[in-house]
Amino acid sequence: MPRILLTIVLPLILWVWAFIDCLTTPEDEVKHLPKVVWVIIVLLFPLVGSIAWLVAGKQRGALRTRPAGRTTGYPEYERPRGGRPLAPDDDPEFLASLKKDDKQHEDMLKRWEADLRRREEELRGRDEPEDGRKS
């Protein structure tokens, strides 16, 4: 059983993982050869090609380049200050947007309450008789 695991299952898992990794890696992160050549190498030489892809085919970690058009590797809402991402409760822009949303919700609630009072008054007016006496 251990021989089957070492000779068939683990290399098959390595090959599938390397093949999927090779296919999903962006073209700008592939090193030394074009991506199509790496895919062919991994397909034709499963064990050696997979190991070669993992060792030499892809930029990993700190060597990875930034995507074109972006100055940092962070999304806009996580702009780092001092080398760290900014927490939402420390971000003045985020807090201002919350205050703006709160104000909008409060205004909407006041309109709903006024509309509800008006409707209640209309219903009360319909229930009372024309001469003003209560039944």
Short mmCIF file of C-alpha atoms in Angstrom, two decimals:
data_model
loop_
_atom_site.label_atom_id
_atom_site.label_comp_id
_atom_site.label_asym_id
_atom_site.label_seq_id
_atom_site.Cartn_x
_atom_site.Cartn_y
_atom_site.Cartn_z
CA MET A 1 0.00 0.00 0.00
CA PRO A 2 2.74 2.57 0.81
CA ARG A 3 4.39 1.78 -2.54
CA ILE A 4 1.19 2.55 -4.41
CA LEU A 5 0.84 5.79 -2.48
CA LEU A 6 4.43 6.87 -3.20
CA THR A 7 4.60 5.72 -6.82
CA ILE A 8 1.11 6.50 -8.15
CA VAL A 9 -1.08 8.66 -5.93
CA LEU A 10 1.37 11.37 -4.79
CA PRO A 11 2.87 11.98 -8.27
CA LEU A 12 -0.66 12.11 -9.71
CA ILE A 13 -1.73 14.68 -7.11
CA LEU A 14 1.46 16.69 -7.77
CA TRP A 15 0.86 16.57 -11.53
CA VAL A 16 -2.78 17.67 -11.29
CA TRP A 17 -1.92 20.46 -8.86
CA ALA A 18 0.99 21.72 -10.99
CA PHE A 19 -1.12 21.57 -14.17
CA ILE A 20 -3.98 23.56 -12.63
CA ASP A 21 -1.52 26.03 -11.09
CA CYS A 22 0.17 26.46 -14.46
CA LEU A 23 -3.14 27.07 -16.23
CA THR A 24 -4.42 29.59 -13.68
CA THR A 25 -1.20 31.56 -13.27
CA PRO A 26 -1.28 34.96 -15.04
CA GLU A 27 1.10 35.30 -17.98
CA ASP A 28 3.10 38.07 -16.26
CA GLU A 29 4.01 35.76 -13.35
CA VAL A 30 5.48 32.97 -15.52
CA LYS A 31 9.30 32.82 -15.60
CA HIS A 32 11.87 31.63 -18.15
CA LEU A 33 9.48 30.20 -20.78
CA PRO A 34 6.12 31.19 -22.24
CA LYS A 35 3.09 29.85 -20.39
CA VAL A 36 2.06 27.59 -23.29
CA VAL A 37 5.46 25.88 -23.22
CA TRP A 38 5.15 25.29 -19.47
CA VAL A 39 1.70 23.73 -19.94
CA ILE A 40 3.09 21.38 -22.61
CA ILE A 41 6.08 20.44 -20.42
CA VAL A 42 3.83 19.68 -17.44
CA LEU A 43 1.49 17.61 -19.64
CA LEU A 44 4.16 15.61 -21.47
CA PHE A 45 6.51 15.02 -18.53
CA PRO A 46 4.21 14.72 -15.50
CA LEU A 47 6.71 14.23 -12.68
CA VAL A 48 9.71 16.15 -14.02
CA GLY A 49 7.56 18.85 -15.60
CA SER A 50 5.59 19.37 -12.40
CA ILE A 51 8.71 19.69 -10.30
CA ALA A 52 10.29 22.03 -12.86
CA TRP A 53 7.15 24.21 -12.87
CA LEU A 54 7.11 24.42 -9.08
CA VAL A 55 10.83 25.21 -8.86
CA ALA A 56 11.43 27.48 -11.85
CA GLY A 57 8.19 28.26 -13.65
CA LYS A 58 6.38 30.78 -11.49
CA GLN A 59 7.33 33.88 -9.55
CA ARG A 60 6.50 33.25 -5.92
CA GLY A 61 6.37 35.33 -2.75
CA ALA A 62 8.25 38.65 -2.67
CA LEU A 63 9.46 38.25 -6.26
CA ARG A 64 5.95 38.57 -7.64
CA THR A 65 5.39 41.72 -9.68
CA ARG A 66 2.51 44.13 -9.14
CA PRO A 67 -0.39 44.08 -11.58
CA ALA A 68 -0.24 46.74 -14.28
CA GLY A 69 -1.92 50.03 -13.40
CA ARG A 70 -1.79 49.59 -9.65
CA THR A 71 0.73 51.27 -7.42
CA THR A 72 0.27 48.88 -4.49
CA GLY A 73 -0.80 45.31 -4.01
CA TYR A 74 -3.71 46.40 -1.82
CA PRO A 75 -7.29 47.21 -2.81
CA GLU A 76 -8.33 50.86 -2.45
CA TYR A 77 -10.06 50.29 0.90
CA GLU A 78 -6.91 48.69 2.42
CA ARG A 79 -4.35 51.32 1.57
CA PRO A 80 -1.39 50.73 3.91
CA ARG A 81 -0.03 53.50 6.08
CA GLY A 82 3.29 52.87 7.71
CA GLY A 83 3.52 49.42 6.11
CA ARG A 84 0.27 48.10 7.60
CA PRO A 85 -3.29 47.93 6.29
CA LEU A 86 -5.57 50.54 7.85
CA ALA A 87 -8.32 49.20 10.11
CA PRO A 88 -11.85 50.39 9.27
CA ASP A 89 -12.38 52.04 12.64
CA ASP A 90 -9.20 54.11 12.09
CA ASP A 91 -10.04 55.19 8.54
CA PRO A 92 -11.60 58.69 8.51
CA GLU A 93 -13.11 58.15 5.04
CA PHE A 94 -14.87 54.98 6.18
CA LEU A 95 -16.17 56.63 9.35
CA ALA A 96 -17.45 59.64 7.37
CA SER A 97 -19.31 57.30 5.02
CA LEU A 98 -20.95 55.63 8.03
CA LYS A 99 -22.08 59.01 9.40
CA LYS A 100 -23.51 59.92 6.00
CA ASP A 101 -25.37 56.60 5.82
CA ASP A 102 -26.69 57.11 9.36
CA LYS A 103 -28.00 60.56 8.44
CA GLN A 104 -29.74 59.18 5.35
CA HIS A 105 -31.35 56.38 7.37
CA GLU A 106 -32.52 58.79 10.06
CA ASP A 107 -34.09 61.07 7.44
CA MET A 108 -35.82 58.10 5.83
CA LEU A 109 -37.12 56.94 9.23
CA LYS A 110 -38.50 60.44 9.99
CA ARG A 111 -40.33 60.46 6.62
CA TRP A 112 -41.81 57.04 7.33
CA GLU A 113 -42.94 58.11 10.82
CA ALA A 114 -44.57 61.28 9.43
CA ASP A 115 -46.31 59.22 6.73
CA LEU A 116 -47.52 56.74 9.35
CA ARG A 117 -48.91 59.56 11.56
CA ARG A 118 -50.70 61.07 8.55
CA ARG A 119 -52.26 57.72 7.63
CA GLU A 120 -53.34 57.09 11.21
CA GLU A 121 -55.04 60.50 11.31
CA GLU A 122 -56.82 59.75 8.03
CA LEU A 123 -58.05 56.43 9.38
CA ARG A 124 -59.23 58.02 12.62
CA GLY A 125 -61.08 60.68 10.62
CA ARG A 126 -62.91 57.98 8.62
CA ASP A 127 -63.96 56.07 11.73
CA GLU A 128 -65.60 59.08 13.44
CA PRO A 129 -69.20 59.99 12.38
CA GLU A 130 -69.87 63.17 10.37
CA ASP A 131 -71.60 65.02 13.21
CA GLY A 132 -68.61 64.60 15.54
CA ARG A 133 -70.37 62.28 18.05
CA LYS A 134 -68.78 59.03 19.07
CA SER A 135 -70.89 55.95 18.76
#
